[in-house]
Short mmCIF file of C-alpha atoms in Angstrom, two decimals:
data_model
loop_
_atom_site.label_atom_id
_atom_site.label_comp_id
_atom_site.label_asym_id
_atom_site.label_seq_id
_atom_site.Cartn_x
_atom_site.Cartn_y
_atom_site.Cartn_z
CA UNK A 1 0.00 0.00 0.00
CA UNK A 2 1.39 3.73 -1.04
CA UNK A 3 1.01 6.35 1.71
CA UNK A 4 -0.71 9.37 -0.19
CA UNK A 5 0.81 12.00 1.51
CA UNK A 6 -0.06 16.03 1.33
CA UNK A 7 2.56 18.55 2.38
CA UNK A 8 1.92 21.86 3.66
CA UNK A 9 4.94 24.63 3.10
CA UNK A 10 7.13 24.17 0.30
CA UNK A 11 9.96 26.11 0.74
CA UNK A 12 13.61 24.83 1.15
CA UNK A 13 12.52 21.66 3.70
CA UNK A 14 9.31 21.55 2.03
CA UNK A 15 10.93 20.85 -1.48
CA UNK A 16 13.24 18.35 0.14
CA UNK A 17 10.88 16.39 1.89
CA UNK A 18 8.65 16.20 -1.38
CA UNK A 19 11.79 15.10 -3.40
CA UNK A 20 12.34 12.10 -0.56
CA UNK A 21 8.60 11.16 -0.63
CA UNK A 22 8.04 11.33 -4.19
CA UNK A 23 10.42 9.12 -5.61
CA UNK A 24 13.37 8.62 -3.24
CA UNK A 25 11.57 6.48 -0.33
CA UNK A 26 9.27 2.71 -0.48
CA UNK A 27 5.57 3.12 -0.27
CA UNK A 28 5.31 7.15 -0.70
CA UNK A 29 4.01 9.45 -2.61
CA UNK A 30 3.10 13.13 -2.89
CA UNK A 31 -0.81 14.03 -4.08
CA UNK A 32 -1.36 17.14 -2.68
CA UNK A 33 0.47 20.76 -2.05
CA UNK A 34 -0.13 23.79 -0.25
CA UNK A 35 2.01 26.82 0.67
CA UNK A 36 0.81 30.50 1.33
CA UNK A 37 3.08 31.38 -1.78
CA UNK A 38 0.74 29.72 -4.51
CA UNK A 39 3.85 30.00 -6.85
CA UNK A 40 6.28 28.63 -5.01
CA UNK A 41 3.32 25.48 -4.78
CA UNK A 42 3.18 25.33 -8.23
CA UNK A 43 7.28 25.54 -8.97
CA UNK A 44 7.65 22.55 -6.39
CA UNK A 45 4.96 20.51 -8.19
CA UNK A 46 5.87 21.12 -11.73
CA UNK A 47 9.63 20.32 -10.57
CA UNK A 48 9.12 17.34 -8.14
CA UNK A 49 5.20 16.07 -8.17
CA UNK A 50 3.22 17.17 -11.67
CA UNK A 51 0.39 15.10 -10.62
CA UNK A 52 -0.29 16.63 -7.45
CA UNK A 53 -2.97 18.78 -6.89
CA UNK A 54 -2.70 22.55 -5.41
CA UNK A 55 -4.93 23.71 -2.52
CA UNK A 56 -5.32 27.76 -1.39
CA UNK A 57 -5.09 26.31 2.20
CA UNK A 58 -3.36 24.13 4.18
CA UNK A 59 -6.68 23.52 5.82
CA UNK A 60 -8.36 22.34 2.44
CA UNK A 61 -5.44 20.29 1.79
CA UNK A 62 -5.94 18.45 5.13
CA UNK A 63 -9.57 18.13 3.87
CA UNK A 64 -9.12 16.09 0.65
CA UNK A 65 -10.26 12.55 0.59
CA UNK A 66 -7.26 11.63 -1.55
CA UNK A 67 -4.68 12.83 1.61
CA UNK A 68 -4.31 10.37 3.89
CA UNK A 69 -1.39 12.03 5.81
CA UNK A 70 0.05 15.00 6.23
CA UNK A 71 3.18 17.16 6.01
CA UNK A 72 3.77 19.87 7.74
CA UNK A 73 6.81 22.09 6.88
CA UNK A 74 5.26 25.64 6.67
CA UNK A 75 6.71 28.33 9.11
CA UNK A 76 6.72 27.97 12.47
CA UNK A 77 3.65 30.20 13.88
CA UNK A 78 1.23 28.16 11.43
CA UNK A 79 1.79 24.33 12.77
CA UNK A 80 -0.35 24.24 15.67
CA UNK A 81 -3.59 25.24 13.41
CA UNK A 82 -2.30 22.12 10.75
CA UNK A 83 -1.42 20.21 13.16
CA UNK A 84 -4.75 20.47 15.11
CA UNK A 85 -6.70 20.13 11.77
CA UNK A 86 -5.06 17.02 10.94
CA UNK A 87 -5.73 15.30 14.39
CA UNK A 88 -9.39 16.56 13.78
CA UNK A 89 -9.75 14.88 10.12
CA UNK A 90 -7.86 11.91 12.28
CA UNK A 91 -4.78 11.62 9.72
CA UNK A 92 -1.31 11.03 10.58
CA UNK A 93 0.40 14.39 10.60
CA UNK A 94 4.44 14.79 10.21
CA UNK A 95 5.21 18.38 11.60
CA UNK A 96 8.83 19.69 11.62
CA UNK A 97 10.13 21.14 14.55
CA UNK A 98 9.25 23.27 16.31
CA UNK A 99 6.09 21.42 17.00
CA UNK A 100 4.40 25.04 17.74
CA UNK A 101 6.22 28.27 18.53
CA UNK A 102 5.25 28.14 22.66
CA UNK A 103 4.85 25.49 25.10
CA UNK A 104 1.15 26.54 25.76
CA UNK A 105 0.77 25.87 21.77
CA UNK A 106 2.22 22.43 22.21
CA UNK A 107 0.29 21.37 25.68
CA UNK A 108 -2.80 22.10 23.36
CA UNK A 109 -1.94 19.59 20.16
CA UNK A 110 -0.82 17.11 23.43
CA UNK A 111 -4.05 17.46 24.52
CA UNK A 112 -6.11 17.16 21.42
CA UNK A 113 -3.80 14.24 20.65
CA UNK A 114 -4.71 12.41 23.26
CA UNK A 115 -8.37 12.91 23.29
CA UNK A 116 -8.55 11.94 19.90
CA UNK A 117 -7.60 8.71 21.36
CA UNK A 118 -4.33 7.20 18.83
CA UNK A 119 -1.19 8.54 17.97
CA UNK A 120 -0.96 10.84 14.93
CA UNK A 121 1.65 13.52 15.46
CA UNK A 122 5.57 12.91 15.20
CA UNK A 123 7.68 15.43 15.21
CA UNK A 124 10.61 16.34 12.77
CA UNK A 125 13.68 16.03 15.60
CA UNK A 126 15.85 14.01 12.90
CA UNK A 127 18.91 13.69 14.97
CA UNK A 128 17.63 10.47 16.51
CA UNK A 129 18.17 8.87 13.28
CA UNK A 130 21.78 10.12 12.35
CA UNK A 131 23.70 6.74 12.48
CA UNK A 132 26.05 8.15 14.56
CA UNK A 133 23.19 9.15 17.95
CA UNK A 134 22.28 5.58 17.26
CA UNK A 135 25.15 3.26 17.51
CA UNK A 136 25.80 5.76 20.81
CA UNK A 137 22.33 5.12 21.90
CA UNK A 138 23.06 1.52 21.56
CA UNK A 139 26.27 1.51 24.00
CA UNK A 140 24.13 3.49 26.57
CA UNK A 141 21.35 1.43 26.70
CA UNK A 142 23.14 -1.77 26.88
CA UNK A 143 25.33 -0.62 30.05
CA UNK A 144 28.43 -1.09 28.23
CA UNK A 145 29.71 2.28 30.16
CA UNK A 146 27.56 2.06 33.15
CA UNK A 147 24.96 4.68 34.48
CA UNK A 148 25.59 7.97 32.62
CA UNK A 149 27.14 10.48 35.34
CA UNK A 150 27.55 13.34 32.83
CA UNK A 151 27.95 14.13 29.22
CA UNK A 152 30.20 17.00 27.74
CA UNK A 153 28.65 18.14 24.13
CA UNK A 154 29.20 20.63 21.98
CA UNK A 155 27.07 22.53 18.52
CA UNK A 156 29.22 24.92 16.53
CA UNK A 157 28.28 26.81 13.43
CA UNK A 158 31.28 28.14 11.24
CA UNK A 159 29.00 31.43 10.88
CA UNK A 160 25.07 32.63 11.13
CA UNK A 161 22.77 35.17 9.41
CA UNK A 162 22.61 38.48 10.18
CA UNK A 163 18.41 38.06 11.27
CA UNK A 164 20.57 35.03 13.47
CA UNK A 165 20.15 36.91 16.99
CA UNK A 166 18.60 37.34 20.28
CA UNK A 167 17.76 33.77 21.75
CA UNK A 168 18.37 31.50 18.82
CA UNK A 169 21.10 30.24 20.08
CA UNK A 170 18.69 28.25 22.51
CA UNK A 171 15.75 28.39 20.57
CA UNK A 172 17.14 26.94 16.49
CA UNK A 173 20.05 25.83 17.53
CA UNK A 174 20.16 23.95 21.23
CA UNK A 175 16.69 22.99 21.01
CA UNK A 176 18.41 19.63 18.49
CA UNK A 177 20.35 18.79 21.77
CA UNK A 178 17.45 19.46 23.98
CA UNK A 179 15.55 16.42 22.11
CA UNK A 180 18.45 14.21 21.36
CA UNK A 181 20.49 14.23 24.55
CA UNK A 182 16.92 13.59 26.32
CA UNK A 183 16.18 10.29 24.48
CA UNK A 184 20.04 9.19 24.34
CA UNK A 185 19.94 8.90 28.26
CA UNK A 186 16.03 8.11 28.55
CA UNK A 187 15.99 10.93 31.42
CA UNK A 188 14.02 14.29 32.00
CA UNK A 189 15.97 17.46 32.74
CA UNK A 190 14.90 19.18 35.74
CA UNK A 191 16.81 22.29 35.72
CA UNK A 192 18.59 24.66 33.18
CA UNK A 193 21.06 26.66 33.78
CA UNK A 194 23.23 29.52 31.10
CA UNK A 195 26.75 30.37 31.83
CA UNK A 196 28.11 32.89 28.78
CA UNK A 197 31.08 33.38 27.60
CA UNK A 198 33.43 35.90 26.17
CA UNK A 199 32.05 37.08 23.47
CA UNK A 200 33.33 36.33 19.96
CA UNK A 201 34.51 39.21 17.50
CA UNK A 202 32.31 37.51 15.12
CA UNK A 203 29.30 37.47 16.76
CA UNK A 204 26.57 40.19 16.22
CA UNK A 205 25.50 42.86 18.28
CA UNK A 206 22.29 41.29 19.16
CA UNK A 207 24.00 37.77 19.55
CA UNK A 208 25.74 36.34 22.65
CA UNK A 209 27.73 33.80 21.73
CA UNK A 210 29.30 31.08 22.36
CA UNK A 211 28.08 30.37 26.02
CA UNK A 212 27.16 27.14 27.65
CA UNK A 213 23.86 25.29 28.84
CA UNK A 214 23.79 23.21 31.37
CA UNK A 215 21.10 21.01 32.01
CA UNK A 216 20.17 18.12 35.02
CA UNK A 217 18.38 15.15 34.76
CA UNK A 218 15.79 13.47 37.07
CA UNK A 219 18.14 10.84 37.84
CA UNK A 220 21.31 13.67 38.44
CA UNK A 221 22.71 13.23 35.29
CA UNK A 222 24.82 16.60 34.08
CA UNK A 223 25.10 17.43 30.55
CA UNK A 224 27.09 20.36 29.43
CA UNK A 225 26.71 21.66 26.40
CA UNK A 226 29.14 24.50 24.51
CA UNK A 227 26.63 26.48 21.69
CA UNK A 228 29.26 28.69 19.60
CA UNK A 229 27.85 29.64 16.24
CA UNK A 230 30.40 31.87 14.82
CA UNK A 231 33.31 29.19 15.21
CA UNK A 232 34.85 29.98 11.89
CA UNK A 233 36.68 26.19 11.24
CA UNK A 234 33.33 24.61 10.35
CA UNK A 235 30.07 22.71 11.50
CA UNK A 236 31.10 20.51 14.72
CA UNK A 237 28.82 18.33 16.54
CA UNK A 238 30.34 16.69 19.41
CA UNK A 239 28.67 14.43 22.33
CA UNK A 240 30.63 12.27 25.04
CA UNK A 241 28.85 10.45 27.27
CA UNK A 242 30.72 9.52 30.46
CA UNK A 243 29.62 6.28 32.60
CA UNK A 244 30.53 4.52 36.36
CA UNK A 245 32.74 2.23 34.02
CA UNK A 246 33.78 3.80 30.36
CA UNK A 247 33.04 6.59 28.39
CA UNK A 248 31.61 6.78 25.18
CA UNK A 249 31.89 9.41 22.55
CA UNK A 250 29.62 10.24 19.16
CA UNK A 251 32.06 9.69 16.12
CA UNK A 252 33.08 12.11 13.64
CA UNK A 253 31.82 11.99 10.24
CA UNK A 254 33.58 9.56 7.75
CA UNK A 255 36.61 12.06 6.17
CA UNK A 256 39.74 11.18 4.46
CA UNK A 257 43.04 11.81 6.56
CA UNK A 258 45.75 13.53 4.78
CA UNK A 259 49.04 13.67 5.23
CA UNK A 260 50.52 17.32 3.51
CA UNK A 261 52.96 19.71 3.72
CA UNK A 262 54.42 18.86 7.47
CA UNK A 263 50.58 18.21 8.38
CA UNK A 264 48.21 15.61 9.17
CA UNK A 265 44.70 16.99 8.71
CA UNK A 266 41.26 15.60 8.34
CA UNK A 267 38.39 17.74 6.41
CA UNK A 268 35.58 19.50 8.66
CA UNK A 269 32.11 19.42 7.25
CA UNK A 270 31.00 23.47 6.84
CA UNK A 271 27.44 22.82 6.59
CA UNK A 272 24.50 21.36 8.60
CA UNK A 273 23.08 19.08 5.80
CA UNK A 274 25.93 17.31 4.45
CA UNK A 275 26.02 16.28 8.18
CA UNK A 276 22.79 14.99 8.69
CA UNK A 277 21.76 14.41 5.00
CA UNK A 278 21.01 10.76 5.38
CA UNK A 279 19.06 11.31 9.10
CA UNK A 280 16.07 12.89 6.89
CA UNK A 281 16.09 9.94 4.42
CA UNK A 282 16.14 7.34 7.43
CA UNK A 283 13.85 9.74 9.72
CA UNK A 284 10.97 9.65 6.92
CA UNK A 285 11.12 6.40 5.51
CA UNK A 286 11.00 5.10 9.28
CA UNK A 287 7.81 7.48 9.38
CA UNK A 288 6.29 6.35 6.54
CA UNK A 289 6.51 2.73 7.25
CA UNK A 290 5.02 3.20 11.21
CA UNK A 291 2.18 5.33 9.27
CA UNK A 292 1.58 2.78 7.21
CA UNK A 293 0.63 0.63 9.92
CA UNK A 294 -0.77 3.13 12.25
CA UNK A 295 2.01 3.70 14.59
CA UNK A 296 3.86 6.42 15.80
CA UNK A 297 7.69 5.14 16.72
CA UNK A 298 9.23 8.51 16.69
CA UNK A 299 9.60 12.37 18.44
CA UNK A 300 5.74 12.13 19.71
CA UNK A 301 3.85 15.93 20.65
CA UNK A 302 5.02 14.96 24.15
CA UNK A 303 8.66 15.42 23.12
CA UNK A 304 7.78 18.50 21.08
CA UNK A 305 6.07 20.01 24.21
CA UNK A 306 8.99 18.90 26.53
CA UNK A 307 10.66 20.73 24.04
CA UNK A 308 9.43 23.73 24.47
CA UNK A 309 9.27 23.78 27.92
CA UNK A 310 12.71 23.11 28.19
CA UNK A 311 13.85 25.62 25.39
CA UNK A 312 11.67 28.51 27.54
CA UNK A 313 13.54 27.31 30.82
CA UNK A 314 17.08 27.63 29.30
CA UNK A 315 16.05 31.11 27.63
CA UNK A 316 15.24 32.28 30.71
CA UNK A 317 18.53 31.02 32.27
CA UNK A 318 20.02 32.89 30.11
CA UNK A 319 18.61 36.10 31.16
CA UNK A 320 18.43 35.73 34.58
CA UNK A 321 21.65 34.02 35.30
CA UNK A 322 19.88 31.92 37.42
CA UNK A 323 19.05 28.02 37.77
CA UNK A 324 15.59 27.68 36.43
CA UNK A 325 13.77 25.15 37.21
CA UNK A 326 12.07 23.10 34.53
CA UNK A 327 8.22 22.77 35.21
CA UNK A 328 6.49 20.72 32.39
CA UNK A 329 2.96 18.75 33.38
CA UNK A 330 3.06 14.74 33.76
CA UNK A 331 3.32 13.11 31.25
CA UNK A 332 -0.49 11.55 30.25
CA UNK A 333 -0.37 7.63 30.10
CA UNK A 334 -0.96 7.59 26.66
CA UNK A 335 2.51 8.54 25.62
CA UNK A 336 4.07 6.13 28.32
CA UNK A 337 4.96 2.78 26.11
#
């Protein structure tokens, strides 16, 4: 059976998404578009879909008899009203993160989720699929290091946009580690806490950077985590997780070493998607396959809410200075599996 999907928003993610559903992935295939920009609907159709049809709204698209699930890659502030449609209609709904722009926003899809009475929503947090997170994932689990005590990480960006300021740091750019440091450990942070820096030359004037979050766990776990996104030598993700008996550390990406000139080198990856190209391709066939037989085995609304709370907590760590607290509701039965 082919999963006829519709996807709302079809900008740069959009476009990608529809290129990996439509031809790239098993048992997918693109039958409907939306995006406020009707022309930027049509390009991605004529380009990557000619046989799907174009709606004037997302919610018409969620309508259509021939969708039976839904992608959601429009802007941020417009996911909770697609997302909350597509719970209504009952369809499967794939939103990318964020899952809404504030916690509140989230709690509410949670809570429509739930009374709808199945799982629908999965959220776009692809880092759980990067091959590297899971063969990490796999030594944790299995004890092979003992109980996580703490783990030391670090997300650095060569360079950002100028429209790159204020709390982004936290909010576009931490939020991946907020979501995959959770599920590596299986834990709940408690507390947040911001500790800046001296700031970089090539930062803006509206940016701090680089500082550090620091986050606990229920259990006591300590992660540290450097966010630096004016580095300059490229795009380095680094996690080590250190346990009672070993420690464990995320490996770098596959890179030829050279030996030139007096120098041994390796290359450094400058840009986010030729690091996590293949996580997308694994994250939505994996999604496609679970929808297919009406299961959700991915980022559920309950980690985009956690999220969000979590992402609020740090940002106000950061302005305050102070240990916040993270304060998120219990978690409803029906996302404990």
């Amino acid at each position: 059976m082919t999963l006829d999907i519709g996807v709302i928003g079809t900008g740069a993610i959009g476009r990608e998404h529809i290129a990996r559903l439509h031809g790239k992935l098993a048992g997918s295939r693109i039958v409907a578009l939306n995006d406020m920009d009707r022309d930027s609907a049509r390009a991605a159709g004529a380009a990557l879909c000619p046989e799907a049809r174009l709606h004037d709204s997302g919610q018409a698209l969620i309508a259509d008899p021939a969708v039976k699930a839904v992608v959601v890659a429009s802007w941020g502030p417009s996911h909770e009203e697609f997302v909350l449609a597509a719970i209504a209609a009952g369809k499967p709904v794939f939103c990318e993160k964020p899952l809404a722009t504030t916690a509140e926003a989230c709690l509410r899809i949670v809570e429509a989720e739930v009374a709808a009475g199945r799982p629908l929503v999965q959220v776009g947090f692809m880092r759980r699929y990067d091959a590297g997170y899971r063969m990490l994932k796999e030594i944790v689990s299995t004890g092979r290091i003992g109980a996580p005590l703490m783990l030391h990480c670090a997300h650095r960006n060569p360079t950002v946009p100028a429209h790159y300021t204020g709390d982004m740091g936290i909010t576009d750019t931490f939020i991946h580690e907020i979501d995959v440091l959770r599920w590596l450990v299986g834990n709940d942070y408690v507390s947040a806490q911001v500790i800046k820096g001296r700031k970089s030359r090539h930062a803006g004037p509206d940016l701090e950077d680089p500082y550090l979050v620091i986050l606990k766990t229920r259990s006591g776990i300590v992660i540290d985590t450097e966010i630096f996104v004016n580095c300059q030598f490229g795009y380095d993700i680094q996690c080590q997780v250190v346990g009672e008996d070993g420690a464990a550390s995320l490996p770098e990406p596959p890179a030829v070493p050279m030996r030139q000139a007096s120098m041994a080198s390796s290359a450094i990856m400058m840009d986010w998607k030729l690091r996590f190209i293949d996580s997308y391709d694994v994250e939505l066939q994996e999604w496609v396959d679970a929808t297919r037989q009406g299961r959700v085995t991915g980022p559920t609304a309950w980690d985009g809410y956690f999220a969000a709370v979590t992402s609020d907590a740090c940002v106000e760590a950061k302005r305050t200075g102070q240990i916040v607290a993270i304060d998120a509701v219990e978690a409803p039965d029906f996302y404990r599996s």
